[in-house]
Amino acid sequence: MKKVVLAYSGGLDTSCIVRWLKERGYEVICFVADLGQGFGQGENFEEIENRALAAGASKVYIRDLQEEFIEDFILPALKANAIYEGKYLLATALGRPLIAKYLVQIAHKEKAQSVAHGCTGKGNDQVRLEVAVGILDPTLEIIAPVRDWEFKSREEEIEYALKYNIPIDVTKKKPYSIDRNLWGVSIEAGILENLEQEPPEDIYLLTKSPTHTASYPKYLEITFAKGVPTKIDGKLFKLKNLINYLNEVGGQFGVGRADMVENRLVGIKSREIYEAPAGTILYTAHKELEALVLDRELAHFKEMVSLKYAELVYYGLWFSALKNALDGFINQTQKLVSGTIKLRLSKGSCVVVGRKSSHSLYKKELSTYGKEDKFDQKLAEGFIKLWGMPYKR
Ligand code: ARG
């Protein structure tokens, strides 16, 4: 019998896919990746496993990949300050190559010839998963049932599920498409497709409305060692706890929302709402620390690399040679990115209010206008003459 490993979420689509693949002669093995999507809402993996089995899966793999997600995907993106089109911290995009990696790994273990996913034919995620799988093992067949199957509406799918006793939870479903993990939430569809409409408050999962947060601010000190966040307010944190904690407090103060119209890979513009409290706080602090310790040329060059890095992540090219090479550059830049940044969270904003680092290139005796000034102003005259010389006719 042909075997297929399916990236399974427990939702309606992937549950119907289990049955659909079985009807086409496949033994279906489900793989559920825990990337922290359950934080705060008690995602129940036992329930998901039972649902997969009831839908017809022969076996279910549930893997807690949170540590690997942080170490190998979130941290590199943070060190790179990777942001797509100025707003998106790439939570969904960063998770896909990791899921692809395990689809391939489990396929090898199970001696399966195929992998499958539940992405639609209009999105970026199909591209990310399939390009990654193709790089890791080009011999695997990739099946994308949602692109091919006969159902024309959600109702038809529900009918199919009911007919074959596929367990689904229709009541829980909001009229949005939501993707969530440790690094953030992506929300689209439904009334959000109307660009003139402000997003309704009830779509948000992590953040309070900035208009309803406390009237007082919250101060935080984030310490980094070589580009990696290690402490909050002087207290050592494991990375997973640090991210969860910052999602919690950031969310309390309404920090990390973005409402965005973005350019998708498949050529269309789409509107998505993002929440990334921890990411927003950490990016703000990390960038500020870099402003202190990186010299001008390195800092400016790194900004260009950030743009390219974000594109590569968004475009599904995580396992490409260029992305790999850029990691080498970025890691080199992080050697002196150690120090502490003080932030103030208030009413949806996150601003830097203090910074210190033993590697700081800021020299008060040079920048001061006070009497301890050591800057030799006479040198400026010659500098300006030479600097402007090429432009004189
Ligand atoms: N637009 C984002 C991306 O391409 C998120 C995609 C998934 N969004 C969702 N609501 N299911 O990375």
mmCIF file of C-alpha atoms and ligand atoms in Angstrom:
data_model
loop_
_atom_site.group_PDB
_atom_site.id
_atom_site.type_symbol
_atom_site.label_atom_id
_atom_site.label_comp_id
_atom_site.label_asym_id
_atom_site.label_seq_id
_atom_site.Cartn_x
_atom_site.Cartn_y
_atom_site.Cartn_z
ATOM 1 C CA MET A 1 0.000 0.000 0.000
ATOM 2 C CA LYS A 2 1.158 3.539 -0.780
ATOM 3 C CA LYS A 3 1.973 5.525 2.328
ATOM 4 C CA VAL A 4 1.632 9.272 2.794
ATOM 5 C CA VAL A 5 2.638 11.535 5.695
ATOM 6 C CA LEU A 6 0.154 14.373 6.138
ATOM 7 C CA ALA A 7 0.846 17.635 7.967
ATOM 8 C CA TYR A 8 -2.224 17.505 10.195
ATOM 9 C CA SER A 9 -3.731 20.378 12.195
ATOM 10 C CA GLY A 10 -6.910 18.809 13.525
ATOM 11 C CA GLY A 11 -9.112 21.213 11.567
ATOM 12 C CA LEU A 12 -11.819 20.497 9.011
ATOM 13 C CA ASP A 13 -9.588 20.553 5.921
ATOM 14 C CA THR A 14 -6.865 18.209 7.090
ATOM 15 C CA SER A 15 -9.431 15.872 8.672
ATOM 16 C CA CYS A 16 -11.265 15.539 5.361
ATOM 17 C CA ILE A 17 -7.914 15.066 3.626
ATOM 18 C CA VAL A 18 -7.229 11.936 5.697
ATOM 19 C CA ARG A 19 -10.355 10.282 4.334
ATOM 20 C CA TRP A 20 -9.857 11.679 0.817
ATOM 21 C CA LEU A 21 -6.364 10.206 0.614
ATOM 22 C CA LYS A 22 -7.558 6.858 1.937
ATOM 23 C CA GLU A 23 -10.174 6.741 -0.809
ATOM 24 C CA ARG A 24 -7.323 7.129 -3.273
ATOM 25 C CA GLY A 25 -5.495 4.105 -1.909
ATOM 26 C CA TYR A 26 -3.114 5.667 0.582
ATOM 27 C CA GLU A 27 -2.293 4.635 4.122
ATOM 28 C CA VAL A 28 -2.294 7.972 5.929
ATOM 29 C CA ILE A 29 0.136 8.848 8.708
ATOM 30 C CA CYS A 30 -0.601 12.145 10.420
ATOM 31 C CA PHE A 31 2.064 14.476 11.723
ATOM 32 C CA VAL A 32 1.130 17.236 14.163
ATOM 33 C CA ALA A 33 3.794 19.872 14.796
ATOM 34 C CA ASP A 34 3.599 21.656 18.125
ATOM 35 C CA LEU A 35 5.030 25.116 17.438
ATOM 36 C CA GLY A 36 3.394 26.649 20.478
ATOM 37 C CA GLN A 37 0.005 27.216 18.857
ATOM 38 C CA GLY A 38 -1.707 26.116 22.062
ATOM 39 C CA PHE A 39 -0.272 28.767 24.321
ATOM 40 C CA GLY A 40 -2.998 30.369 26.381
ATOM 41 C CA GLN A 41 -5.858 28.423 24.855
ATOM 42 C CA GLY A 42 -5.013 24.884 25.936
ATOM 43 C CA GLU A 43 -4.721 23.180 22.581
ATOM 44 C CA ASN A 44 -5.365 19.547 23.370
ATOM 45 C CA PHE A 45 -3.081 17.249 21.450
ATOM 46 C CA GLU A 46 -4.752 14.100 22.712
ATOM 47 C CA GLU A 47 -7.999 15.297 21.201
ATOM 48 C CA ILE A 48 -6.263 16.055 17.913
ATOM 49 C CA GLU A 49 -4.717 12.596 17.872
ATOM 50 C CA ASN A 50 -8.094 10.951 18.435
ATOM 51 C CA ARG A 51 -9.604 13.055 15.703
ATOM 52 C CA ALA A 52 -6.910 11.978 13.235
ATOM 53 C CA LEU A 53 -7.444 8.310 14.106
ATOM 54 C CA ALA A 54 -11.217 8.639 13.844
ATOM 55 C CA ALA A 55 -10.811 10.266 10.414
ATOM 56 C CA GLY A 56 -8.883 7.179 9.317
ATOM 57 C CA ALA A 57 -5.204 7.780 10.039
ATOM 58 C CA SER A 58 -3.182 4.629 10.730
ATOM 59 C CA LYS A 59 -0.736 6.417 13.010
ATOM 60 C CA VAL A 60 -0.209 9.871 14.507
ATOM 61 C CA TYR A 61 3.075 11.575 15.267
ATOM 62 C CA ILE A 62 2.907 14.528 17.645
ATOM 63 C CA ARG A 63 6.174 16.393 17.966
ATOM 64 C CA ASP A 64 6.916 19.268 20.317
ATOM 65 C CA LEU A 65 9.169 21.355 18.080
ATOM 66 C CA GLN A 66 9.083 24.556 20.112
ATOM 67 C CA GLU A 67 12.716 24.514 21.199
ATOM 68 C CA GLU A 68 13.936 23.850 17.684
ATOM 69 C CA PHE A 69 11.564 26.489 16.328
ATOM 70 C CA ILE A 70 13.096 29.042 18.677
ATOM 71 C CA GLU A 71 16.753 28.081 18.280
ATOM 72 C CA ASP A 72 16.897 27.430 14.553
ATOM 73 C CA PHE A 73 14.185 29.683 13.132
ATOM 74 C CA ILE A 74 13.058 32.477 15.474
ATOM 75 C CA LEU A 75 16.518 33.436 16.731
ATOM 76 C CA PRO A 76 18.111 33.701 13.286
ATOM 77 C CA ALA A 77 15.189 35.900 12.158
ATOM 78 C CA LEU A 78 15.531 38.083 15.253
ATOM 79 C CA LYS A 79 19.286 38.464 14.791
ATOM 80 C CA ALA A 80 18.580 39.449 11.189
ATOM 81 C CA ASN A 81 15.777 41.875 12.203
ATOM 82 C CA ALA A 82 13.811 40.230 9.407
ATOM 83 C CA ILE A 83 10.512 42.011 8.756
ATOM 84 C CA TYR A 84 8.489 41.572 5.569
ATOM 85 C CA GLU A 85 7.258 44.788 3.984
ATOM 86 C CA GLY A 86 7.848 46.759 7.138
ATOM 87 C CA LYS A 87 5.230 45.043 9.317
ATOM 88 C CA TYR A 88 5.181 41.253 9.319
ATOM 89 C CA LEU A 89 7.453 39.414 11.758
ATOM 90 C CA LEU A 90 7.030 36.197 9.750
ATOM 91 C CA ALA A 91 5.593 33.889 12.427
ATOM 92 C CA THR A 92 3.731 31.689 9.936
ATOM 93 C CA ALA A 93 6.475 31.796 7.310
ATOM 94 C CA LEU A 94 9.159 30.710 9.813
ATOM 95 C CA GLY A 95 7.172 27.660 10.913
ATOM 96 C CA ARG A 96 6.759 26.126 7.462
ATOM 97 C CA PRO A 97 10.321 24.975 6.725
ATOM 98 C CA LEU A 98 10.421 23.305 10.136
ATOM 99 C CA ILE A 99 7.185 21.432 9.415
ATOM 100 C CA ALA A 100 8.604 20.452 6.013
ATOM 101 C CA LYS A 101 11.776 19.136 7.653
ATOM 102 C CA TYR A 102 9.779 16.767 9.867
ATOM 103 C CA LEU A 103 7.417 15.709 7.083
ATOM 104 C CA VAL A 104 10.489 14.511 5.211
ATOM 105 C CA GLN A 105 12.055 12.935 8.284
ATOM 106 C CA ILE A 106 8.918 10.985 9.178
ATOM 107 C CA ALA A 107 8.388 9.971 5.539
ATOM 108 C CA HIS A 108 11.888 8.458 5.575
ATOM 109 C CA LYS A 109 11.281 6.700 8.875
ATOM 110 C CA GLU A 110 7.978 5.279 7.650
ATOM 111 C CA LYS A 111 9.317 4.503 4.175
ATOM 112 C CA ALA A 112 6.524 6.616 2.701
ATOM 113 C CA GLN A 113 6.853 7.846 -0.876
ATOM 114 C CA SER A 114 4.547 10.834 -0.432
ATOM 115 C CA VAL A 115 3.807 13.793 1.814
ATOM 116 C CA ALA A 116 0.642 15.890 1.881
ATOM 117 C CA HIS A 117 -0.548 19.208 3.269
ATOM 118 C CA GLY A 118 -3.773 21.177 3.625
ATOM 119 C CA CYS A 119 -2.693 24.518 2.157
ATOM 120 C CA THR A 120 -4.823 26.243 -0.448
ATOM 121 C CA GLY A 121 -3.633 26.982 -3.960
ATOM 122 C CA LYS A 122 -3.732 30.740 -3.403
ATOM 123 C CA GLY A 123 -1.372 31.160 -0.484
ATOM 124 C CA ASN A 124 2.303 31.324 0.323
ATOM 125 C CA ASP A 125 2.365 28.310 2.603
ATOM 126 C CA GLN A 126 1.963 25.711 -0.176
ATOM 127 C CA VAL A 127 5.045 27.237 -1.806
ATOM 128 C CA ARG A 128 7.060 27.230 1.412
ATOM 129 C CA LEU A 129 6.227 23.634 2.282
ATOM 130 C CA GLU A 130 6.724 22.248 -1.189
ATOM 131 C CA VAL A 131 9.912 24.131 -2.003
ATOM 132 C CA ALA A 132 11.396 23.041 1.334
ATOM 133 C CA VAL A 133 10.369 19.401 0.861
ATOM 134 C CA GLY A 134 11.737 19.530 -2.688
ATOM 135 C CA ILE A 135 15.104 20.759 -1.442
ATOM 136 C CA LEU A 136 15.315 18.206 1.373
ATOM 137 C CA ASP A 137 14.182 15.207 -0.719
ATOM 138 C CA PRO A 138 13.314 15.807 -4.377
ATOM 139 C CA THR A 139 12.134 12.211 -4.810
ATOM 140 C CA LEU A 140 9.086 12.580 -2.556
ATOM 141 C CA GLU A 141 5.690 12.992 -4.168
ATOM 142 C CA ILE A 142 3.797 16.003 -2.785
ATOM 143 C CA ILE A 143 0.015 15.947 -2.619
ATOM 144 C CA ALA A 144 -2.040 19.103 -2.060
ATOM 145 C CA PRO A 145 -5.665 17.880 -1.961
ATOM 146 C CA VAL A 146 -7.207 21.320 -1.305
ATOM 147 C CA ARG A 147 -5.918 22.437 -4.712
ATOM 148 C CA ASP A 148 -7.414 19.430 -6.446
ATOM 149 C CA TRP A 149 -10.479 18.202 -4.678
ATOM 150 C CA GLU A 150 -14.096 18.506 -5.699
ATOM 151 C CA PHE A 151 -15.487 20.517 -2.770
ATOM 152 C CA LYS A 152 -16.548 23.982 -3.805
ATOM 153 C CA SER A 153 -17.518 25.321 -0.397
ATOM 154 C CA ARG A 154 -17.042 24.791 3.279
ATOM 155 C CA GLU A 155 -20.601 23.439 3.418
ATOM 156 C CA GLU A 156 -19.790 20.677 0.934
ATOM 157 C CA GLU A 157 -16.769 19.759 3.009
ATOM 158 C CA ILE A 158 -18.834 19.605 6.198
ATOM 159 C CA GLU A 159 -21.349 17.387 4.407
ATOM 160 C CA TYR A 160 -18.525 15.042 3.393
ATOM 161 C CA ALA A 161 -17.218 14.993 6.975
ATOM 162 C CA LEU A 162 -20.661 14.178 8.398
ATOM 163 C CA LYS A 163 -21.244 11.446 5.803
ATOM 164 C CA TYR A 164 -18.054 9.620 6.793
ATOM 165 C CA ASN A 165 -18.185 10.334 10.531
ATOM 166 C CA ILE A 166 -15.120 12.513 10.420
ATOM 167 C CA PRO A 167 -15.094 14.337 13.753
ATOM 168 C CA ILE A 168 -15.192 18.085 13.288
ATOM 169 C CA ASP A 169 -15.848 20.998 15.567
ATOM 170 C CA VAL A 170 -17.958 23.346 13.487
ATOM 171 C CA THR A 171 -19.094 25.476 16.410
ATOM 172 C CA LYS A 172 -15.578 26.562 17.333
ATOM 173 C CA LYS A 173 -14.834 27.889 13.876
ATOM 174 C CA LYS A 174 -14.743 31.658 13.552
ATOM 175 C CA PRO A 175 -15.299 33.115 10.100
ATOM 176 C CA TYR A 176 -11.539 33.742 9.811
ATOM 177 C CA SER A 177 -8.486 31.788 8.854
ATOM 178 C CA ILE A 178 -6.094 31.809 11.783
ATOM 179 C CA ASP A 179 -2.551 30.516 11.996
ATOM 180 C CA ARG A 180 -0.854 30.629 15.341
ATOM 181 C CA ASN A 181 2.415 29.702 16.950
ATOM 182 C CA LEU A 182 4.792 30.832 19.677
ATOM 183 C CA TRP A 183 5.998 33.775 17.583
ATOM 184 C CA GLY A 184 2.617 35.198 16.684
ATOM 185 C CA VAL A 185 -0.824 35.002 15.151
ATOM 186 C CA SER A 186 -1.917 35.582 11.528
ATOM 187 C CA ILE A 187 -5.590 36.294 10.894
ATOM 188 C CA GLU A 188 -7.297 36.677 7.526
ATOM 189 C CA ALA A 189 -10.500 36.265 5.502
ATOM 190 C CA GLY A 190 -14.117 37.032 6.373
ATOM 191 C CA ILE A 191 -14.882 40.726 6.760
ATOM 192 C CA LEU A 192 -11.151 41.487 6.896
ATOM 193 C CA GLU A 193 -11.239 41.201 3.103
ATOM 194 C CA ASN A 194 -12.972 44.571 3.123
ATOM 195 C CA LEU A 195 -9.966 46.890 3.244
ATOM 196 C CA GLU A 196 -11.956 49.866 4.482
ATOM 197 C CA GLN A 197 -13.181 48.030 7.539
ATOM 198 C CA GLU A 198 -11.388 48.328 10.881
ATOM 199 C CA PRO A 199 -10.763 44.843 12.296
ATOM 200 C CA PRO A 200 -13.332 43.907 14.944
ATOM 201 C CA GLU A 201 -11.885 43.535 18.456
ATOM 202 C CA ASP A 202 -12.927 39.891 18.778
ATOM 203 C CA ILE A 203 -10.418 38.651 16.199
ATOM 204 C CA TYR A 204 -7.436 39.287 18.466
ATOM 205 C CA LEU A 205 -6.073 36.364 20.447
ATOM 206 C CA LEU A 206 -3.008 37.774 22.200
ATOM 207 C CA THR A 207 -3.462 41.518 22.563
ATOM 208 C CA LYS A 208 -5.824 43.773 24.433
ATOM 209 C CA SER A 209 -7.164 46.774 22.600
ATOM 210 C CA PRO A 210 -4.715 49.665 23.161
ATOM 211 C CA THR A 211 -7.684 51.820 24.162
ATOM 212 C CA HIS A 212 -8.557 49.433 26.989
ATOM 213 C CA THR A 213 -5.158 48.820 28.495
ATOM 214 C CA ALA A 214 -3.937 50.180 31.818
ATOM 215 C CA SER A 215 -3.437 53.938 32.093
ATOM 216 C CA TYR A 216 0.012 53.407 33.637
ATOM 217 C CA PRO A 217 3.043 52.206 31.637
ATOM 218 C CA LYS A 218 5.075 49.029 32.120
ATOM 219 C CA TYR A 219 8.877 49.227 32.117
ATOM 220 C CA LEU A 220 10.984 46.271 31.019
ATOM 221 C CA GLU A 221 14.719 45.706 30.763
ATOM 222 C CA ILE A 222 15.793 43.153 28.179
ATOM 223 C CA THR A 223 19.341 41.836 28.248
ATOM 224 C CA PHE A 224 20.993 40.272 25.195
ATOM 225 C CA ALA A 225 24.144 38.171 24.922
ATOM 226 C CA LYS A 226 25.561 37.994 21.381
ATOM 227 C CA GLY A 227 22.202 38.892 19.873
ATOM 228 C CA VAL A 228 20.228 36.391 21.950
ATOM 229 C CA PRO A 229 17.784 37.630 24.622
ATOM 230 C CA THR A 230 18.715 36.105 27.973
ATOM 231 C CA LYS A 231 17.221 38.179 30.792
ATOM 232 C CA ILE A 232 14.210 40.274 31.663
ATOM 233 C CA ASP A 233 14.706 42.780 34.476
ATOM 234 C CA GLY A 234 17.969 41.093 35.365
ATOM 235 C CA LYS A 235 16.410 37.649 35.750
ATOM 236 C CA LEU A 236 17.584 34.776 33.579
ATOM 237 C CA PHE A 237 14.862 33.215 31.426
ATOM 238 C CA LYS A 238 14.769 30.159 29.214
ATOM 239 C CA LEU A 239 13.930 31.356 25.723
ATOM 240 C CA LYS A 240 10.554 29.685 25.554
ATOM 241 C CA ASN A 241 9.504 31.211 28.879
ATOM 242 C CA LEU A 242 10.920 34.562 27.867
ATOM 243 C CA ILE A 243 8.841 34.614 24.677
ATOM 244 C CA ASN A 244 5.708 33.420 26.468
ATOM 245 C CA TYR A 245 6.171 36.022 29.184
ATOM 246 C CA LEU A 246 6.649 38.855 26.688
ATOM 247 C CA ASN A 247 3.600 37.710 24.722
ATOM 248 C CA GLU A 248 1.667 37.916 27.968
ATOM 249 C CA VAL A 249 2.793 41.364 29.170
ATOM 250 C CA GLY A 250 3.038 42.789 25.665
ATOM 251 C CA GLY A 251 -0.503 41.594 25.021
ATOM 252 C CA GLN A 252 -1.703 43.172 28.271
ATOM 253 C CA PHE A 253 -0.428 46.539 27.026
ATOM 254 C CA GLY A 254 -1.762 46.129 23.491
ATOM 255 C CA VAL A 255 1.680 45.839 21.919
ATOM 256 C CA GLY A 256 2.396 44.043 18.634
ATOM 257 C CA ARG A 257 -0.642 44.450 16.398
ATOM 258 C CA ALA A 258 -0.312 45.033 12.663
ATOM 259 C CA ASP A 259 -2.963 45.551 9.998
ATOM 260 C CA MET A 260 -1.379 44.983 6.637
ATOM 261 C CA VAL A 261 -1.966 44.662 2.914
ATOM 262 C CA GLU A 262 0.873 42.485 1.662
ATOM 263 C CA ASN A 263 2.251 41.210 -1.621
ATOM 264 C CA ARG A 264 1.919 37.451 -1.757
ATOM 265 C CA LEU A 265 4.271 35.227 -3.685
ATOM 266 C CA VAL A 266 1.508 34.060 -5.988
ATOM 267 C CA GLY A 267 1.034 37.583 -7.314
ATOM 268 C CA ILE A 268 -1.950 38.858 -5.356
ATOM 269 C CA LYS A 269 -2.322 41.431 -2.633
ATOM 270 C CA SER A 270 -4.048 40.288 0.529
ATOM 271 C CA ARG A 271 -4.977 41.785 3.856
ATOM 272 C CA GLU A 272 -3.805 40.135 7.045
ATOM 273 C CA ILE A 273 -3.901 41.068 10.701
ATOM 274 C CA TYR A 274 -0.914 40.074 12.804
ATOM 275 C CA GLU A 275 -0.210 39.876 16.501
ATOM 276 C CA ALA A 276 3.343 39.484 17.743
ATOM 277 C CA PRO A 277 3.794 41.070 21.173
ATOM 278 C CA ALA A 278 7.003 39.255 22.126
ATOM 279 C CA GLY A 279 8.439 39.667 18.650
ATOM 280 C CA THR A 280 7.724 43.382 18.591
ATOM 281 C CA ILE A 281 9.338 43.919 21.988
ATOM 282 C CA LEU A 282 12.392 41.843 21.125
ATOM 283 C CA TYR A 283 12.876 43.417 17.688
ATOM 284 C CA THR A 284 12.631 46.905 19.158
ATOM 285 C CA ALA A 285 15.200 46.123 21.836
ATOM 286 C CA HIS A 286 17.523 44.180 19.547
ATOM 287 C CA LYS A 287 17.609 46.914 16.903
ATOM 288 C CA GLU A 288 18.367 49.531 19.526
ATOM 289 C CA LEU A 289 21.250 47.522 20.923
ATOM 290 C CA GLU A 290 22.664 47.157 17.423
ATOM 291 C CA ALA A 291 22.420 50.920 16.954
ATOM 292 C CA LEU A 292 24.730 51.209 19.949
ATOM 293 C CA VAL A 293 27.356 48.598 19.138
ATOM 294 C CA LEU A 294 27.550 48.242 15.338
ATOM 295 C CA ASP A 295 29.663 50.748 13.440
ATOM 296 C CA ARG A 296 27.959 52.841 10.781
ATOM 297 C CA GLU A 297 28.950 50.868 7.690
ATOM 298 C CA LEU A 298 28.112 47.515 9.238
ATOM 299 C CA ALA A 299 24.768 48.799 10.517
ATOM 300 C CA HIS A 300 23.778 50.220 7.149
ATOM 301 C CA PHE A 301 24.833 47.126 5.247
ATOM 302 C CA LYS A 302 22.978 44.912 7.699
ATOM 303 C CA GLU A 303 19.766 46.815 7.013
ATOM 304 C CA MET A 304 19.950 45.727 3.389
ATOM 305 C CA VAL A 305 20.610 42.168 4.476
ATOM 306 C CA SER A 306 17.522 42.328 6.733
ATOM 307 C CA LEU A 307 15.309 43.150 3.775
ATOM 308 C CA LYS A 308 16.714 40.310 1.697
ATOM 309 C CA TYR A 309 16.545 37.892 4.616
ATOM 310 C CA ALA A 310 12.861 38.670 5.208
ATOM 311 C CA GLU A 311 12.145 38.129 1.510
ATOM 312 C CA LEU A 312 13.879 34.760 1.534
ATOM 313 C CA VAL A 313 11.863 33.642 4.574
ATOM 314 C CA TYR A 314 8.618 34.893 3.060
ATOM 315 C CA TYR A 315 9.414 33.333 -0.330
ATOM 316 C CA GLY A 316 9.944 29.861 1.109
ATOM 317 C CA LEU A 317 13.693 29.839 0.466
ATOM 318 C CA TRP A 318 14.751 28.987 4.013
ATOM 319 C CA PHE A 319 16.906 26.062 2.914
ATOM 320 C CA SER A 320 18.598 28.016 0.125
ATOM 321 C CA ALA A 321 22.321 28.652 -0.166
ATOM 322 C CA LEU A 322 21.822 32.418 -0.003
ATOM 323 C CA LYS A 323 19.888 32.262 3.253
ATOM 324 C CA ASN A 324 22.571 30.011 4.678
ATOM 325 C CA ALA A 325 25.315 32.388 3.603
ATOM 326 C CA LEU A 326 23.471 35.371 5.066
ATOM 327 C CA ASP A 327 23.265 33.534 8.400
ATOM 328 C CA GLY A 328 27.041 33.426 8.362
ATOM 329 C CA PHE A 329 27.204 37.186 7.893
ATOM 330 C CA ILE A 330 24.549 37.868 10.510
ATOM 331 C CA ASN A 331 26.132 35.658 13.158
ATOM 332 C CA GLN A 332 29.392 37.490 12.584
ATOM 333 C CA THR A 333 27.620 40.808 13.283
ATOM 334 C CA GLN A 334 26.165 39.548 16.574
ATOM 335 C CA LYS A 335 29.438 38.928 18.430
ATOM 336 C CA LEU A 336 29.273 42.258 20.240
ATOM 337 C CA VAL A 337 25.479 42.593 20.432
ATOM 338 C CA SER A 338 25.374 42.254 24.211
ATOM 339 C CA GLY A 339 23.847 44.688 26.651
ATOM 340 C CA THR A 340 20.572 45.859 28.137
ATOM 341 C CA ILE A 341 17.735 47.891 26.659
ATOM 342 C CA LYS A 342 15.040 49.514 28.747
ATOM 343 C CA LEU A 343 11.573 49.762 27.196
ATOM 344 C CA ARG A 344 8.294 51.371 28.100
ATOM 345 C CA LEU A 345 5.078 49.613 27.098
ATOM 346 C CA SER A 346 1.967 51.707 27.094
ATOM 347 C CA LYS A 347 -1.309 51.822 25.177
ATOM 348 C CA GLY A 348 -0.099 49.669 22.298
ATOM 349 C CA SER A 349 3.305 51.311 21.996
ATOM 350 C CA CYS A 350 6.713 49.911 22.802
ATOM 351 C CA VAL A 351 9.472 52.514 22.963
ATOM 352 C CA VAL A 352 13.091 52.504 23.997
ATOM 353 C CA VAL A 353 13.853 54.664 27.013
ATOM 354 C CA GLY A 354 17.335 53.504 28.000
ATOM 355 C CA ARG A 355 20.290 51.494 26.751
ATOM 356 C CA LYS A 356 23.663 50.233 27.951
ATOM 357 C CA SER A 357 26.388 47.949 26.664
ATOM 358 C CA SER A 358 30.042 47.381 27.453
ATOM 359 C CA HIS A 359 30.587 47.256 23.675
ATOM 360 C CA SER A 360 28.890 50.590 23.048
ATOM 361 C CA LEU A 361 30.552 52.828 20.463
ATOM 362 C CA TYR A 362 28.838 55.874 21.937
ATOM 363 C CA LYS A 363 31.472 58.136 23.478
ATOM 364 C CA LYS A 364 29.991 60.884 25.582
ATOM 365 C CA GLU A 365 33.231 62.883 25.584
ATOM 366 C CA LEU A 366 32.894 63.118 21.782
ATOM 367 C CA SER A 367 29.189 63.838 21.443
ATOM 368 C CA THR A 368 28.699 66.115 24.437
ATOM 369 C CA TYR A 369 28.114 69.830 24.182
ATOM 370 C CA GLY A 370 29.263 70.179 27.782
ATOM 371 C CA LYS A 371 32.666 71.187 29.079
ATOM 372 C CA GLU A 372 34.090 67.651 29.105
ATOM 373 C CA ASP A 373 34.066 67.803 25.278
ATOM 374 C CA LYS A 374 37.135 66.135 23.691
ATOM 375 C CA PHE A 375 36.052 66.430 20.057
ATOM 376 C CA ASP A 376 38.519 68.528 18.099
ATOM 377 C CA GLN A 377 36.233 70.804 16.106
ATOM 378 C CA LYS A 378 39.134 72.199 14.093
ATOM 379 C CA LEU A 379 39.486 68.817 12.358
ATOM 380 C CA ALA A 380 36.009 69.233 10.874
ATOM 381 C CA GLU A 381 37.134 72.001 8.541
ATOM 382 C CA GLY A 382 39.639 69.849 6.654
ATOM 383 C CA PHE A 383 37.274 66.901 6.664
ATOM 384 C CA ILE A 384 34.520 68.943 5.038
ATOM 385 C CA LYS A 385 36.863 70.308 2.370
ATOM 386 C CA LEU A 386 37.927 66.824 1.301
ATOM 387 C CA TRP A 387 34.458 65.331 1.631
ATOM 388 C CA GLY A 388 32.886 67.958 -0.601
ATOM 389 C CA MET A 389 35.789 68.226 -3.058
ATOM 390 C CA PRO A 390 34.553 65.728 -5.683
ATOM 391 C CA TYR A 391 31.295 67.635 -6.139
ATOM 392 C CA LYS A 392 32.731 71.054 -6.942
ATOM 393 C CA ARG A 393 32.923 72.158 -10.569
HETATM 394 N N1 ARG B 1 0.208 35.982 5.091
HETATM 395 C C1 ARG B 1 0.995 35.229 6.013
HETATM 396 C C2 ARG B 1 2.108 34.532 5.295
HETATM 397 O O1 ARG B 1 2.033 34.336 4.121
HETATM 398 C C3 ARG B 1 0.175 34.271 6.834
HETATM 399 C C4 ARG B 1 -0.451 33.147 6.059
HETATM 400 C C5 ARG B 1 -1.402 32.275 6.840
HETATM 401 N N2 ARG B 1 -2.471 33.050 7.392
HETATM 402 C C6 ARG B 1 -3.598 32.587 7.896
HETATM 403 N N3 ARG B 1 -4.408 33.428 8.433
HETATM 404 N N4 ARG B 1 -3.879 31.313 7.892
HETATM 405 O O2 ARG B 1 3.062 34.150 5.925
#
